[in-house]
mmCIF file of C-alpha atoms in Angstrom:
data_model
loop_
_atom_site.group_PDB
_atom_site.id
_atom_site.type_symbol
_atom_site.label_atom_id
_atom_site.label_comp_id
_atom_site.label_asym_id
_atom_site.label_seq_id
_atom_site.Cartn_x
_atom_site.Cartn_y
_atom_site.Cartn_z
ATOM 1 C CA MET Y 1152 11.658 6.313 2.594
ATOM 2 C CA GLN Y 1153 8.345 4.802 3.450
ATOM 3 C CA ILE Y 1154 8.350 4.011 7.008
ATOM 4 C CA GLY Y 1155 5.775 1.961 9.010
ATOM 5 C CA ILE Y 1156 5.383 2.969 12.723
ATOM 6 C CA THR Y 1157 3.505 1.026 15.429
ATOM 7 C CA GLY Y 1158 2.607 3.239 18.422
ATOM 8 C CA ALA Y 1159 2.620 6.154 16.020
ATOM 9 C CA SER Y 1160 0.250 8.113 18.408
ATOM 10 C CA GLY Y 1161 2.378 7.736 21.583
ATOM 11 C CA LEU Y 1162 4.722 10.198 22.994
ATOM 12 C CA ILE Y 1163 7.827 8.959 20.935
ATOM 13 C CA GLY Y 1164 5.762 7.919 17.992
ATOM 14 C CA SER Y 1165 3.978 11.253 17.450
ATOM 15 C CA ALA Y 1166 7.263 13.197 17.706
ATOM 16 C CA LEU Y 1167 9.012 10.698 15.382
ATOM 17 C CA THR Y 1168 6.059 10.935 12.846
ATOM 18 C CA GLU Y 1169 6.466 14.776 12.752
ATOM 19 C CA ARG Y 1170 10.134 14.722 12.355
ATOM 20 C CA LEU Y 1171 10.228 12.086 9.664
ATOM 21 C CA ARG Y 1172 7.518 13.844 7.692
ATOM 22 C CA ASP Y 1173 9.373 17.177 8.087
ATOM 23 C CA SER Y 1174 12.433 15.261 6.593
ATOM 24 C CA GLY Y 1175 10.368 14.250 3.572
ATOM 25 C CA HIS Y 1176 9.761 10.662 4.427
ATOM 26 C CA VAL Y 1177 6.360 9.035 4.251
ATOM 27 C CA VAL Y 1178 4.964 7.613 7.479
ATOM 28 C CA VAL Y 1179 2.604 4.674 7.396
ATOM 29 C CA PRO Y 1180 0.908 4.253 10.859
ATOM 30 C CA PHE Y 1181 -0.208 0.801 11.973
ATOM 31 C CA VAL Y 1182 -3.632 0.993 13.281
ATOM 32 C CA ARG Y 1183 -5.960 -1.385 15.315
ATOM 33 C CA ARG Y 1184 -9.037 -0.839 13.140
ATOM 34 C CA PRO Y 1185 -9.894 -1.037 9.564
ATOM 35 C CA ALA Y 1186 -7.063 0.906 7.656
ATOM 36 C CA SER Y 1187 -7.608 4.079 5.734
ATOM 37 C CA PRO Y 1188 -5.399 4.924 2.729
ATOM 38 C CA GLY Y 1189 -1.883 5.312 3.990
ATOM 39 C CA GLU Y 1190 -2.286 3.152 6.926
ATOM 40 C CA ILE Y 1191 -1.715 -0.663 7.767
ATOM 41 C CA SER Y 1192 -4.288 -2.559 9.946
ATOM 42 C CA TRP Y 1193 -2.991 -5.108 12.557
ATOM 43 C CA GLU Y 1194 -4.079 -6.671 15.787
ATOM 44 C CA PRO Y 1195 -1.235 -8.013 17.801
ATOM 45 C CA GLU Y 1196 -3.531 -9.789 20.406
ATOM 46 C CA ASP Y 1197 -5.206 -11.839 17.576
ATOM 47 C CA GLY Y 1198 -2.021 -12.356 15.633
ATOM 48 C CA ARG Y 1199 -3.389 -10.393 12.662
ATOM 49 C CA LEU Y 1200 -1.104 -8.771 10.169
ATOM 50 C CA ASP Y 1201 -0.975 -9.358 6.433
ATOM 51 C CA PRO Y 1202 2.747 -9.486 5.467
ATOM 52 C CA THR Y 1203 1.893 -8.289 1.952
ATOM 53 C CA HIS Y 1204 0.858 -4.963 3.217
ATOM 54 C CA LEU Y 1205 4.375 -4.365 4.322
ATOM 55 C CA SER Y 1206 5.773 -4.839 0.800
ATOM 56 C CA GLU Y 1207 6.067 -1.034 -0.071
ATOM 57 C CA LEU Y 1208 7.805 -0.208 3.193
ATOM 58 C CA ASP Y 1209 11.611 0.625 3.552
ATOM 59 C CA ALA Y 1210 11.607 0.087 7.275
ATOM 60 C CA VAL Y 1211 9.371 -0.638 10.332
ATOM 61 C CA VAL Y 1212 9.701 1.243 13.636
ATOM 62 C CA ASN Y 1213 7.998 -0.734 16.323
ATOM 63 C CA LEU Y 1214 7.167 1.365 19.426
ATOM 64 C CA ALA Y 1215 3.999 -0.389 20.481
ATOM 65 C CA GLY Y 1216 3.609 -1.562 24.167
ATOM 66 C CA ALA Y 1217 1.515 -0.895 27.254
ATOM 67 C CA GLY Y 1218 2.798 1.839 29.398
ATOM 68 C CA ILE Y 1219 4.720 0.849 32.460
ATOM 69 C CA GLY Y 1220 3.814 3.807 34.492
ATOM 70 C CA ASP Y 1221 0.075 3.941 33.706
ATOM 71 C CA HIS Y 1222 -1.282 1.437 36.133
ATOM 72 C CA ARG Y 1223 -0.619 -0.370 39.408
ATOM 73 C CA TRP Y 1224 1.377 -3.519 38.724
ATOM 74 C CA THR Y 1225 -1.224 -6.255 39.418
ATOM 75 C CA ASP Y 1226 -0.393 -9.628 38.242
ATOM 76 C CA GLU Y 1227 -2.766 -9.042 35.224
ATOM 77 C CA TYR Y 1228 -1.262 -5.731 34.187
ATOM 78 C CA LYS Y 1229 2.194 -7.226 34.399
ATOM 79 C CA ARG Y 1230 1.142 -9.842 31.955
ATOM 80 C CA GLN Y 1231 -0.199 -7.087 29.724
ATOM 81 C CA ILE Y 1232 3.022 -5.105 29.916
ATOM 82 C CA LEU Y 1233 4.917 -8.332 28.700
ATOM 83 C CA ASP Y 1234 2.301 -9.615 26.217
ATOM 84 C CA SER Y 1235 1.816 -6.353 24.514
ATOM 85 C CA ARG Y 1236 5.476 -6.143 23.676
ATOM 86 C CA VAL Y 1237 6.331 -9.616 22.917
ATOM 87 C CA ARG Y 1238 3.289 -10.410 20.785
ATOM 88 C CA GLY Y 1239 3.567 -7.352 18.734
ATOM 89 C CA THR Y 1240 7.141 -7.742 18.137
ATOM 90 C CA THR Y 1241 6.775 -11.395 17.295
ATOM 91 C CA LEU Y 1242 4.100 -10.686 14.793
ATOM 92 C CA ILE Y 1243 6.129 -7.988 13.001
ATOM 93 C CA ALA Y 1244 9.344 -10.122 13.093
ATOM 94 C CA ASP Y 1245 7.492 -13.197 11.664
ATOM 95 C CA ALA Y 1246 5.936 -11.041 8.890
ATOM 96 C CA LEU Y 1247 9.457 -9.551 7.975
ATOM 97 C CA ALA Y 1248 10.993 -12.944 8.101
ATOM 98 C CA SER Y 1249 8.492 -14.226 5.490
ATOM 99 C CA GLY Y 1250 10.429 -11.954 2.949
ATOM 100 C CA ALA Y 1251 7.347 -9.877 2.054
ATOM 101 C CA GLY Y 1252 8.493 -6.659 3.694
ATOM 102 C CA PRO Y 1253 11.419 -4.362 4.416
ATOM 103 C CA ARG Y 1254 14.779 -5.450 5.615
ATOM 104 C CA VAL Y 1255 15.058 -3.102 8.402
ATOM 105 C CA LEU Y 1256 13.412 -3.238 11.848
ATOM 106 C CA LEU Y 1257 14.007 -0.726 14.596
ATOM 107 C CA ASN Y 1258 12.443 -2.221 17.601
ATOM 108 C CA ALA Y 1259 11.802 -0.284 20.866
ATOM 109 C CA SER Y 1260 13.503 -1.529 24.081
ATOM 110 C CA ALA Y 1261 14.705 0.036 27.273
ATOM 111 C CA VAL Y 1262 17.632 0.541 29.603
ATOM 112 C CA GLY Y 1263 15.572 -1.465 32.261
ATOM 113 C CA TYR Y 1264 17.347 -4.421 30.470
ATOM 114 C CA TYR Y 1265 20.405 -3.825 32.786
ATOM 115 C CA GLY Y 1266 18.373 -3.911 36.018
ATOM 116 C CA ASN Y 1267 19.656 -1.747 38.814
ATOM 117 C CA ALA Y 1268 23.233 -0.763 37.396
ATOM 118 C CA GLU Y 1269 25.306 1.446 39.615
ATOM 119 C CA GLN Y 1270 28.465 1.084 37.525
ATOM 120 C CA PRO Y 1271 28.545 2.289 33.880
ATOM 121 C CA VAL Y 1272 27.105 -0.161 31.443
ATOM 122 C CA ASP Y 1273 27.201 -0.211 27.640
ATOM 123 C CA GLU Y 1274 25.424 -2.478 25.162
ATOM 124 C CA SER Y 1275 27.783 -5.521 25.823
ATOM 125 C CA ALA Y 1276 26.660 -5.701 29.576
ATOM 126 C CA PRO Y 1277 24.407 -8.619 30.637
ATOM 127 C CA ALA Y 1278 20.798 -8.408 31.477
ATOM 128 C CA GLY Y 1279 19.608 -7.767 35.061
ATOM 129 C CA ASP Y 1280 17.563 -10.129 37.163
ATOM 130 C CA ASP Y 1281 14.405 -8.023 38.069
ATOM 131 C CA TYR Y 1282 10.960 -7.940 36.499
ATOM 132 C CA LEU Y 1283 11.475 -5.185 33.957
ATOM 133 C CA ALA Y 1284 14.872 -6.797 32.912
ATOM 134 C CA GLY Y 1285 12.903 -10.001 32.267
ATOM 135 C CA VAL Y 1286 10.322 -8.097 30.199
ATOM 136 C CA VAL Y 1287 12.922 -6.370 28.131
ATOM 137 C CA SER Y 1288 14.969 -9.590 27.534
ATOM 138 C CA ALA Y 1289 11.809 -11.389 26.213
ATOM 139 C CA TRP Y 1290 10.805 -8.207 24.195
ATOM 140 C CA GLU Y 1291 14.251 -8.111 22.548
ATOM 141 C CA ALA Y 1292 14.277 -11.974 21.818
ATOM 142 C CA ALA Y 1293 10.871 -11.576 20.073
ATOM 143 C CA ALA Y 1294 12.736 -10.064 17.166
ATOM 144 C CA THR Y 1295 15.079 -12.978 16.553
ATOM 145 C CA THR Y 1296 13.157 -14.530 13.815
ATOM 146 C CA ALA Y 1297 13.556 -11.362 11.664
ATOM 147 C CA GLU Y 1298 17.225 -11.219 12.564
ATOM 148 C CA GLN Y 1299 17.791 -14.835 11.496
ATOM 149 C CA ALA Y 1300 16.109 -14.066 8.149
ATOM 150 C CA GLY Y 1301 18.651 -11.303 7.425
ATOM 151 C CA VAL Y 1302 16.619 -8.363 8.505
ATOM 152 C CA ARG Y 1303 18.823 -5.616 10.047
ATOM 153 C CA VAL Y 1304 17.319 -5.543 13.547
ATOM 154 C CA VAL Y 1305 18.123 -2.670 15.966
ATOM 155 C CA ARG Y 1306 17.045 -2.980 19.660
ATOM 156 C CA MET Y 1307 16.693 0.609 20.785
ATOM 157 C CA ARG Y 1308 17.329 0.639 24.579
ATOM 158 C CA SER Y 1309 15.702 3.960 25.441
ATOM 159 C CA GLY Y 1310 16.273 5.825 28.748
ATOM 160 C CA ILE Y 1311 14.075 8.336 30.354
ATOM 161 C CA VAL Y 1312 12.752 10.421 27.412
ATOM 162 C CA LEU Y 1313 12.449 14.082 28.579
ATOM 163 C CA SER Y 1314 9.289 15.745 27.177
ATOM 164 C CA PRO Y 1315 6.615 17.960 28.811
ATOM 165 C CA ASP Y 1316 3.933 15.942 26.896
ATOM 166 C CA GLY Y 1317 4.440 12.688 28.706
ATOM 167 C CA GLY Y 1318 6.651 10.091 30.151
ATOM 168 C CA ALA Y 1319 8.383 10.535 33.573
ATOM 169 C CA LEU Y 1320 8.941 14.319 33.324
ATOM 170 C CA ARG Y 1321 5.342 15.404 33.240
ATOM 171 C CA PRO Y 1322 4.323 14.290 36.735
ATOM 172 C CA MET Y 1323 7.550 15.773 38.100
ATOM 173 C CA LEU Y 1324 6.698 19.000 36.664
ATOM 174 C CA ARG Y 1325 3.419 19.348 38.616
ATOM 175 C CA LEU Y 1326 5.293 18.814 41.965
ATOM 176 C CA PHE Y 1327 8.242 21.074 41.052
ATOM 177 C CA LYS Y 1328 5.986 23.903 39.930
ATOM 178 C CA LEU Y 1329 4.268 23.707 43.438
ATOM 179 C CA GLY Y 1330 7.446 23.916 45.079
ATOM 180 C CA LEU Y 1331 7.123 20.218 46.312
ATOM 181 C CA GLY Y 1332 9.908 18.748 44.169
ATOM 182 C CA GLY Y 1333 12.983 17.009 45.467
ATOM 183 C CA ARG Y 1334 15.172 13.864 45.296
ATOM 184 C CA PHE Y 1335 13.621 10.380 45.555
ATOM 185 C CA GLY Y 1336 14.815 8.486 48.593
ATOM 186 C CA ASN Y 1337 18.536 9.176 49.056
ATOM 187 C CA GLY Y 1338 18.821 10.460 45.475
ATOM 188 C CA ARG Y 1339 21.833 8.429 44.581
ATOM 189 C CA GLN Y 1340 20.089 6.304 41.918
ATOM 190 C CA TRP Y 1341 21.156 7.018 38.344
ATOM 191 C CA MET Y 1342 19.002 8.662 35.742
ATOM 192 C CA SER Y 1343 20.001 7.836 32.117
ATOM 193 C CA TRP Y 1344 17.990 10.318 30.218
ATOM 194 C CA ILE Y 1345 17.523 11.520 26.652
ATOM 195 C CA SER Y 1346 15.770 14.617 25.321
ATOM 196 C CA ILE Y 1347 12.779 13.864 23.052
ATOM 197 C CA ASP Y 1348 14.601 15.689 20.283
ATOM 198 C CA ASP Y 1349 17.636 13.291 20.489
ATOM 199 C CA GLU Y 1350 15.344 10.396 20.898
ATOM 200 C CA VAL Y 1351 13.662 10.873 17.534
ATOM 201 C CA ALA Y 1352 16.802 12.188 15.754
ATOM 202 C CA ALA Y 1353 18.663 9.082 16.839
ATOM 203 C CA ILE Y 1354 15.941 6.938 15.409
ATOM 204 C CA GLU Y 1355 16.077 8.704 12.206
ATOM 205 C CA HIS Y 1356 19.883 8.371 12.296
ATOM 206 C CA LEU Y 1357 19.531 4.510 12.673
ATOM 207 C CA LEU Y 1358 17.142 4.161 9.928
ATOM 208 C CA THR Y 1359 20.076 4.578 7.422
ATOM 209 C CA SER Y 1360 22.834 3.352 9.545
ATOM 210 C CA ASP Y 1361 24.453 -0.038 9.241
ATOM 211 C CA VAL Y 1362 24.186 -0.570 13.057
ATOM 212 C CA HIS Y 1363 22.300 -3.623 14.264
ATOM 213 C CA GLY Y 1364 21.698 -5.291 17.563
ATOM 214 C CA PRO Y 1365 21.373 -3.283 20.911
ATOM 215 C CA VAL Y 1366 21.811 0.478 20.841
ATOM 216 C CA ASN Y 1367 21.381 2.638 23.946
ATOM 217 C CA LEU Y 1368 19.388 5.747 23.366
ATOM 218 C CA THR Y 1369 20.590 7.810 26.188
ATOM 219 C CA ALA Y 1370 22.516 11.059 26.486
ATOM 220 C CA PRO Y 1371 26.231 10.580 27.194
ATOM 221 C CA ASN Y 1372 26.039 12.375 30.632
ATOM 222 C CA PRO Y 1373 23.616 10.552 32.884
ATOM 223 C CA CYS Y 1374 23.190 12.028 36.406
ATOM 224 C CA ARG Y 1375 22.080 10.929 39.827
ATOM 225 C CA ASN Y 1376 18.535 11.678 40.961
ATOM 226 C CA ALA Y 1377 19.477 14.300 43.527
ATOM 227 C CA ASP Y 1378 21.402 16.193 40.711
ATOM 228 C CA PHE Y 1379 18.367 15.746 38.310
ATOM 229 C CA ALA Y 1380 16.092 17.377 40.955
ATOM 230 C CA LYS Y 1381 18.542 20.228 41.647
ATOM 231 C CA THR Y 1382 18.839 21.021 37.936
ATOM 232 C CA LEU Y 1383 15.076 20.793 37.309
ATOM 233 C CA GLY Y 1384 14.387 23.062 40.224
ATOM 234 C CA ALA Y 1385 16.870 25.553 38.857
ATOM 235 C CA VAL Y 1386 15.517 25.574 35.426
ATOM 236 C CA LEU Y 1387 11.911 26.154 36.770
ATOM 237 C CA LYS Y 1388 13.214 28.601 39.287
ATOM 238 C CA ARG Y 1389 11.480 26.577 42.081
ATOM 239 C CA PRO Y 1390 12.804 24.968 45.207
ATOM 240 C CA ALA Y 1391 13.877 21.354 45.087
ATOM 241 C CA VAL Y 1392 14.622 20.666 48.667
ATOM 242 C CA ILE Y 1393 11.866 18.339 49.925
ATOM 243 C CA PRO Y 1394 13.074 14.739 49.709
ATOM 244 C CA VAL Y 1395 10.454 12.135 48.875
ATOM 245 C CA PRO Y 1396 10.755 9.207 51.227
ATOM 246 C CA ALA Y 1397 10.502 5.765 49.764
ATOM 247 C CA PHE Y 1398 7.315 4.780 51.814
ATOM 248 C CA GLY Y 1399 5.194 7.403 50.075
ATOM 249 C CA PRO Y 1400 5.467 6.399 46.385
ATOM 250 C CA LYS Y 1401 5.517 2.753 47.356
ATOM 251 C CA LEU Y 1402 2.253 3.074 49.185
ATOM 252 C CA VAL Y 1403 0.570 4.901 46.260
ATOM 253 C CA LEU Y 1404 2.216 3.094 43.197
ATOM 254 C CA GLY Y 1405 2.842 -0.165 44.760
ATOM 255 C CA GLY Y 1406 6.225 -1.310 46.139
ATOM 256 C CA GLU Y 1407 7.600 -3.145 43.043
ATOM 257 C CA ARG Y 1408 6.439 -0.552 40.625
ATOM 258 C CA ALA Y 1409 7.907 2.421 42.723
ATOM 259 C CA GLU Y 1410 11.139 0.612 43.354
ATOM 260 C CA ALA Y 1411 11.615 -0.197 39.629
ATOM 261 C CA LEU Y 1412 10.712 3.339 38.387
ATOM 262 C CA LEU Y 1413 11.795 5.684 41.039
ATOM 263 C CA PHE Y 1414 14.431 4.193 43.432
ATOM 264 C CA ALA Y 1415 16.369 1.954 41.026
ATOM 265 C CA GLY Y 1416 18.379 3.223 38.127
ATOM 266 C CA GLN Y 1417 21.070 2.522 35.507
ATOM 267 C CA HIS Y 1418 24.257 4.315 34.640
ATOM 268 C CA VAL Y 1419 24.114 3.800 30.818
ATOM 269 C CA VAL Y 1420 26.622 4.784 28.194
ATOM 270 C CA PRO Y 1421 25.490 5.148 24.587
ATOM 271 C CA ARG Y 1422 28.764 3.619 23.211
ATOM 272 C CA VAL Y 1423 27.243 2.265 19.801
ATOM 273 C CA LEU Y 1424 25.429 5.514 18.932
ATOM 274 C CA THR Y 1425 28.464 7.679 19.492
ATOM 275 C CA THR Y 1426 30.820 5.355 17.725
ATOM 276 C CA ASP Y 1427 28.483 5.449 14.753
ATOM 277 C CA GLY Y 1428 28.949 9.150 14.560
ATOM 278 C CA TYR Y 1429 25.645 10.484 16.039
ATOM 279 C CA GLN Y 1430 25.968 14.032 17.377
ATOM 280 C CA PHE Y 1431 23.765 14.797 20.418
ATOM 281 C CA ARG Y 1432 21.882 17.883 20.414
ATOM 282 C CA HIS Y 1433 21.556 17.859 24.202
ATOM 283 C CA ALA Y 1434 24.571 16.009 25.960
ATOM 284 C CA ASP Y 1435 23.958 17.724 29.201
ATOM 285 C CA LEU Y 1436 20.900 17.873 31.491
ATOM 286 C CA GLU Y 1437 20.341 21.555 31.906
ATOM 287 C CA PRO Y 1438 20.374 22.550 28.248
ATOM 288 C CA ALA Y 1439 18.170 19.611 27.569
ATOM 289 C CA LEU Y 1440 15.625 20.612 30.079
ATOM 290 C CA ARG Y 1441 15.645 24.181 28.869
ATOM 291 C CA ALA Y 1442 15.312 23.163 25.315
ATOM 292 C CA VAL Y 1443 12.220 20.635 26.021
ATOM 293 C CA LEU Y 1444 10.575 23.122 28.506
ATOM 294 C CA GLY Y 1445 11.125 26.270 26.403
ATOM 295 C CA ARG Y 1446 13.146 27.855 29.250
#
């Protein structure tokens, strides 16, 4: 297959590119500069994308979006988080709806859609009511034009992607290796995680599946934050006994950002993915951490 990827240089995009190329596919990155051979130039902020450049593709995987953990959530950066997702998705969806491109769009999304979910939720659950849930709802809605034009649209609601190269795990590793790791707050918040290996393998699976609509990309066995901390400490052979009180991260990160990323959580179930026959490489946390950390 020839697969166009936005966000191809990011944490998930780079791992996905490597996997797809290893599987014999041709990856065509979307770039925000004049394109070299084998690339497609686009500029979401200016609404620039020539639909005819998509004509040779078999699918598009849209992973582009400003990082939610990269900056303090000022009003300006919160707009950037939203706009970077909605504008890019709208641009691609409209291009595919024109009929010039492929009939498959795998669009990134996130389990933040569910808000703070203590009880198990699958893809049929309603959206939450906090800031991130609103962002994700708008992000998903932006793909509607392609869906209405008959494109198979998959909204990939990813959980916490475990990789030493970025995401939520990397800053945790620094603390735990210093012996300063522990639960956040009371540690009862759920963490719906997925290894980077399963994240990209699941995306490859969805490229040739008949599934459409929302799909939770999370391992089948989420855990509470306290259990995550205990397991990570055991894998690293470091203590994990120092709890992190809420006021510290809220002071450093800002209250809303810290609450959303560290002290809220979702108990997510990957019903659609498992029903579709996907076999997880890492269904349980300890083997997943040992695999991604080479332990």
